[in-house]
Short mmCIF file of C-alpha atoms and ligand atoms in Angstrom, two decimals:
data_model
loop_
_atom_site.label_atom_id
_atom_site.label_comp_id
_atom_site.label_asym_id
_atom_site.label_seq_id
_atom_site.Cartn_x
_atom_site.Cartn_y
_atom_site.Cartn_z
CA MET E 1 -0.50 -6.72 12.44
CA ARG E 2 1.39 -9.99 12.79
CA LYS E 3 -0.04 -13.00 10.99
CA LYS E 4 -0.77 -15.93 13.29
CA PHE E 5 1.55 -18.92 12.90
CA ILE E 6 0.49 -22.41 13.91
CA ALA E 7 2.96 -25.24 13.48
CA GLY E 8 2.52 -28.94 14.11
CA ASN E 9 5.55 -30.73 15.50
CA TRP E 10 5.20 -34.38 14.63
CA LYS E 11 8.37 -35.36 16.52
CA MET E 12 9.40 -38.96 15.70
CA TYR E 13 5.93 -40.10 14.67
CA LYS E 14 4.42 -41.30 11.38
CA THR E 15 5.86 -43.29 8.51
CA THR E 16 5.68 -41.77 5.04
CA ALA E 17 2.50 -43.74 4.28
CA GLU E 18 0.92 -42.39 7.47
CA ALA E 19 2.06 -38.85 6.68
CA LEU E 20 0.43 -39.04 3.25
CA ARG E 21 -2.81 -40.31 4.78
CA PHE E 22 -2.71 -37.37 7.20
CA ALA E 23 -2.19 -34.94 4.30
CA GLU E 24 -5.19 -36.29 2.41
CA ALA E 25 -7.45 -36.13 5.47
CA PHE E 26 -6.22 -32.66 6.40
CA LYS E 27 -6.76 -31.33 2.90
CA ALA E 28 -10.31 -32.67 2.90
CA LEU E 29 -10.99 -30.76 6.13
CA ARG E 30 -9.56 -27.49 4.90
CA ALA E 31 -12.51 -25.58 3.51
CA ASP E 32 -10.85 -22.50 2.04
CA PRO E 33 -7.08 -22.79 1.79
CA GLY E 34 -5.16 -19.58 2.20
CA ALA E 35 -8.21 -17.48 3.04
CA ASP E 36 -7.81 -17.63 6.79
CA GLY E 37 -4.95 -15.15 7.14
CA ARG E 38 -2.73 -17.43 9.14
CA ASP E 39 0.37 -19.45 8.44
CA VAL E 40 0.02 -23.17 9.07
CA ALA E 41 3.07 -25.44 9.02
CA ILE E 42 3.70 -29.13 9.51
CA CYS E 43 7.16 -29.99 10.88
CA ALA E 44 7.68 -33.60 9.92
CA PRO E 45 10.53 -36.10 10.27
CA PHE E 46 13.19 -35.76 7.55
CA THR E 47 12.18 -38.86 5.63
CA GLN E 48 8.62 -37.57 5.14
CA LEU E 49 9.55 -34.12 3.83
CA ALA E 50 9.85 -34.78 0.10
CA ALA E 51 6.61 -36.76 -0.05
CA LEU E 52 4.77 -34.15 2.01
CA LYS E 53 6.04 -31.35 -0.21
CA GLY E 54 4.17 -32.97 -3.09
CA ALA E 55 1.12 -33.89 -1.07
CA LEU E 56 0.70 -30.35 0.33
CA ALA E 57 1.40 -28.53 -2.97
CA GLY E 58 -1.22 -25.88 -3.66
CA THR E 59 -2.69 -25.97 -0.14
CA GLY E 60 -0.69 -23.09 1.30
CA VAL E 61 0.39 -25.32 4.20
CA LEU E 62 4.07 -24.69 4.93
CA LEU E 63 6.57 -27.50 5.23
CA GLY E 64 8.82 -27.61 8.27
CA ALA E 65 11.70 -29.72 9.56
CA GLN E 66 12.50 -30.35 13.22
CA ASN E 67 16.25 -29.81 13.18
CA ALA E 68 19.15 -29.01 10.88
CA HIS E 69 22.92 -29.01 11.15
CA PHE E 70 24.73 -25.68 11.24
CA SER E 71 26.92 -26.39 8.20
CA ASP E 72 25.95 -26.75 4.57
CA GLU E 73 27.98 -29.93 4.21
CA GLY E 74 30.72 -31.85 5.95
CA ALA E 75 31.82 -35.06 7.66
CA TYR E 76 28.92 -35.18 10.13
CA THR E 77 27.57 -38.71 9.92
CA GLY E 78 23.82 -38.88 10.36
CA GLU E 79 23.18 -35.15 10.05
CA ILE E 80 21.03 -33.17 7.60
CA SER E 81 22.13 -29.75 6.35
CA PRO E 82 20.14 -26.57 5.71
CA ALA E 83 21.16 -26.78 2.03
CA MET E 84 19.55 -30.23 1.79
CA LEU E 85 16.35 -28.95 3.39
CA ALA E 86 16.25 -25.89 1.15
CA GLU E 87 16.51 -28.11 -1.90
CA ILE E 88 13.33 -29.97 -0.88
CA GLY E 89 11.53 -26.66 -0.43
CA VAL E 90 11.35 -26.65 3.36
CA ASP E 91 9.94 -23.33 4.59
CA CYS E 92 10.70 -23.41 8.32
CA VAL E 93 12.81 -25.39 10.78
CA ILE E 94 12.43 -25.93 14.53
CA VAL E 95 15.68 -25.10 16.35
CA GLY E 96 16.62 -25.87 19.94
CA HIS E 97 13.55 -27.86 20.96
CA SER E 98 13.87 -28.88 24.61
CA GLU E 99 13.98 -32.54 23.57
CA ARG E 100 17.05 -31.80 21.44
CA ARG E 101 18.63 -29.84 24.26
CA GLU E 102 17.91 -32.60 26.78
CA TYR E 103 18.59 -35.79 24.81
CA PHE E 104 21.12 -34.62 22.22
CA GLY E 105 23.08 -32.04 24.17
CA GLU E 106 22.16 -29.11 21.94
CA THR E 107 23.50 -25.87 23.38
CA ASP E 108 22.53 -22.23 22.98
CA ALA E 109 25.69 -21.77 20.90
CA ASP E 110 24.47 -24.55 18.55
CA THR E 111 21.06 -22.90 18.18
CA ASN E 112 22.79 -19.65 17.29
CA ARG E 113 24.88 -21.23 14.54
CA LYS E 114 21.81 -23.01 13.17
CA LEU E 115 19.76 -19.80 13.09
CA HIS E 116 22.46 -18.00 11.13
CA LYS E 117 22.73 -20.77 8.57
CA LEU E 118 18.97 -21.24 8.14
CA LEU E 119 18.40 -17.52 7.68
CA GLU E 120 21.22 -17.40 5.17
CA ARG E 121 19.41 -20.16 3.27
CA GLY E 122 16.09 -18.30 3.35
CA MET E 123 14.23 -20.56 5.77
CA VAL E 124 12.31 -19.36 8.83
CA PRO E 125 13.75 -20.69 12.10
CA ILE E 126 11.37 -21.51 14.93
CA LEU E 127 13.59 -21.08 17.99
CA CYS E 128 12.27 -22.92 21.05
CA VAL E 129 12.96 -21.58 24.53
CA GLY E 130 11.50 -22.50 27.90
CA GLU E 131 12.27 -23.45 31.46
CA SER E 132 12.17 -26.70 33.43
CA LEU E 133 9.74 -27.28 36.29
CA GLU E 134 12.53 -26.85 38.81
CA ILE E 135 13.40 -23.42 37.41
CA ARG E 136 9.72 -22.40 37.30
CA GLU E 137 9.26 -23.42 40.93
CA ARG E 138 12.00 -21.08 42.04
CA GLY E 139 10.79 -18.29 39.77
CA GLY E 140 13.81 -18.37 37.46
CA GLN E 141 11.92 -18.64 34.16
CA GLY E 142 12.62 -15.07 33.03
CA GLN E 143 16.34 -15.37 33.60
CA ALA E 144 16.53 -18.79 31.91
CA VAL E 145 14.64 -17.69 28.82
CA GLU E 146 16.54 -14.42 28.61
CA ARG E 147 19.82 -16.33 28.53
CA GLN E 148 18.56 -18.69 25.79
CA LEU E 149 17.54 -15.66 23.74
CA ALA E 150 20.71 -13.65 24.34
CA GLU E 151 22.86 -16.59 23.21
CA GLY E 152 20.52 -17.84 20.50
CA LEU E 153 19.96 -14.49 18.76
CA LYS E 154 23.58 -13.33 18.95
CA GLY E 155 24.74 -11.54 15.82
CA LEU E 156 21.39 -11.52 14.04
CA SER E 157 20.37 -8.31 12.28
CA PRO E 158 17.09 -6.68 13.38
CA ALA E 159 15.51 -7.75 10.07
CA GLN E 160 16.61 -11.36 10.58
CA ALA E 161 15.33 -11.48 14.15
CA GLY E 162 12.07 -9.79 13.14
CA GLY E 163 11.41 -12.36 10.44
CA MET E 164 11.78 -15.39 12.65
CA VAL E 165 9.51 -17.26 15.02
CA ILE E 166 10.17 -17.94 18.71
CA ALA E 167 8.21 -20.60 20.57
CA TYR E 168 7.88 -20.37 24.33
CA GLU E 169 7.61 -23.97 25.50
CA PRO E 170 7.79 -24.53 29.25
CA ILE E 171 9.27 -28.02 29.58
CA TRP E 172 6.79 -28.93 32.31
CA ALA E 173 3.93 -28.43 29.86
CA ILE E 174 5.28 -30.50 26.95
CA GLY E 175 3.44 -33.76 26.44
CA THR E 176 2.23 -33.68 30.03
CA GLY E 177 -1.32 -32.46 29.54
CA ARG E 178 -0.41 -29.70 31.97
CA THR E 179 -0.86 -26.54 29.89
CA ALA E 180 0.40 -23.19 31.13
CA THR E 181 -2.55 -20.95 31.92
CA PRO E 182 -3.27 -18.37 29.20
CA GLU E 183 -2.00 -15.74 31.68
CA GLN E 184 1.29 -17.59 32.33
CA ALA E 185 1.78 -18.16 28.60
CA GLY E 186 0.88 -14.56 27.72
CA GLU E 187 3.16 -13.16 30.39
CA MET E 188 6.18 -15.12 29.13
CA CYS E 189 5.46 -14.37 25.47
CA GLY E 190 5.33 -10.66 26.39
CA PHE E 191 8.57 -11.07 28.30
CA ILE E 192 10.16 -12.66 25.21
CA ARG E 193 9.03 -9.78 23.01
CA ARG E 194 10.56 -7.26 25.43
CA ALA E 195 13.78 -9.28 25.52
CA VAL E 196 13.92 -9.27 21.71
CA ALA E 197 13.43 -5.49 21.78
CA ALA E 198 16.35 -5.13 24.18
CA LEU E 199 18.58 -7.48 22.17
CA CYS E 200 17.67 -6.67 18.57
CA GLY E 201 15.60 -3.46 18.64
CA VAL E 202 11.93 -2.53 18.64
CA ASP E 203 11.36 -3.26 14.95
CA ALA E 204 12.56 -6.83 15.45
CA ALA E 205 10.29 -7.19 18.48
CA GLU E 206 7.29 -5.91 16.52
CA GLY E 207 7.91 -8.35 13.70
CA VAL E 208 8.91 -11.53 15.51
CA ARG E 209 6.10 -14.01 16.01
CA VAL E 210 6.03 -15.51 19.49
CA LEU E 211 4.19 -18.81 19.87
CA TYR E 212 3.18 -20.83 22.89
CA GLY E 213 3.76 -24.59 22.93
CA GLY E 214 2.98 -27.26 25.53
CA SER E 215 -0.20 -29.38 25.57
CA VAL E 216 -2.09 -27.16 23.13
CA LYS E 217 -5.35 -28.94 22.25
CA PRO E 218 -8.54 -28.05 20.33
CA GLY E 219 -10.18 -27.12 23.63
CA ASN E 220 -7.59 -24.56 24.79
CA ALA E 221 -6.01 -23.26 21.56
CA ALA E 222 -8.34 -20.32 20.89
CA GLU E 223 -8.03 -18.92 24.40
CA ILE E 224 -4.23 -19.22 24.40
CA MET E 225 -3.83 -17.72 20.94
CA GLY E 226 -6.21 -14.92 21.88
CA MET E 227 -3.74 -13.49 24.40
CA PRO E 228 -2.24 -10.17 23.24
CA ASP E 229 1.41 -11.24 22.94
CA ILE E 230 0.79 -14.75 21.60
CA ASP E 231 1.00 -15.04 17.83
CA GLY E 232 0.20 -18.72 17.49
CA ALA E 233 1.09 -22.17 18.73
CA LEU E 234 3.56 -25.00 18.37
CA VAL E 235 1.51 -28.15 18.67
CA GLY E 236 2.93 -31.60 19.38
CA GLY E 237 0.57 -34.48 20.17
CA ALA E 238 -2.59 -32.83 18.87
CA SER E 239 -1.00 -32.15 15.46
CA LEU E 240 -0.86 -35.88 14.74
CA VAL E 241 -4.64 -36.16 14.35
CA PRO E 242 -6.01 -34.34 11.26
CA GLU E 243 -9.33 -33.38 12.89
CA ASP E 244 -7.63 -32.04 16.04
CA PHE E 245 -5.02 -30.05 14.15
CA ALA E 246 -7.70 -28.69 11.80
CA ARG E 247 -9.73 -27.49 14.80
CA ILE E 248 -6.66 -25.84 16.31
CA VAL E 249 -5.78 -23.95 13.16
CA GLY E 250 -9.41 -22.92 12.92
CA PHE E 251 -10.91 -24.20 9.74
P1 PGA H 1 2.83 -31.18 23.07
O1 PGA H 1 4.27 -30.85 22.44
O2 PGA H 1 1.83 -30.31 22.32
O3 PGA H 1 2.62 -32.64 22.79
O4 PGA H 1 2.87 -30.84 24.51
C1 PGA H 1 4.66 -29.54 22.11
C2 PGA H 1 6.07 -29.53 21.56
O5 PGA H 1 6.92 -30.27 22.08
O6 PGA H 1 6.38 -28.80 20.60
#
């Protein structure tokens, strides 16, 4: 039985002072930390990570980053390495979000190198895949996602692939208020699991947690996460408000 995984993706929102206020409010809402049998993570901007690590200590809430470089160190001005994140105690890292692919030219080959390095460093990668509206309209979503997975997961052992998280995020549903229907989301998450089985074996497919992301809100989260192949959610906008995120994670 896979444990549900619900991650907030704060994107480029919140100063450190605002992040700490969120942490206090969120902690006050969390009735019984750790007793709910699900993993909850907050993926914050880099500059908030150290402060949040302290603020979330003892709550069981995991700390996530939104990107990492694929080297441990080097002459890469402006970048942050997996080694630096590991030192802070970061548990998980979003890789290949569509905003990084679109605005920063991140390729499938980059996501693959990042996954290898993060896994080597003991962090859980959250690999994002998903198709554009144009691709969805011509029915190419399966092919597009399959290619992202084939490139992204290249060279990973079955145990590595089985321990990671994959988020299906159709680009047309991100920040648009236009959520995929539970059926559309469930169908693609099932497709992803079958693709992982073909690429990395059935044990990997059984272990990997497949999330849906794209306009998840308190009002639709339970239905989406109740679909058989959906193991949780990656939540953008609604993770910025403590009460909304608390309702989504279910406490
Ligand atoms: P959204 O973002 O929930 O605001 O649609 C999801 C994401 O980009 O991870």
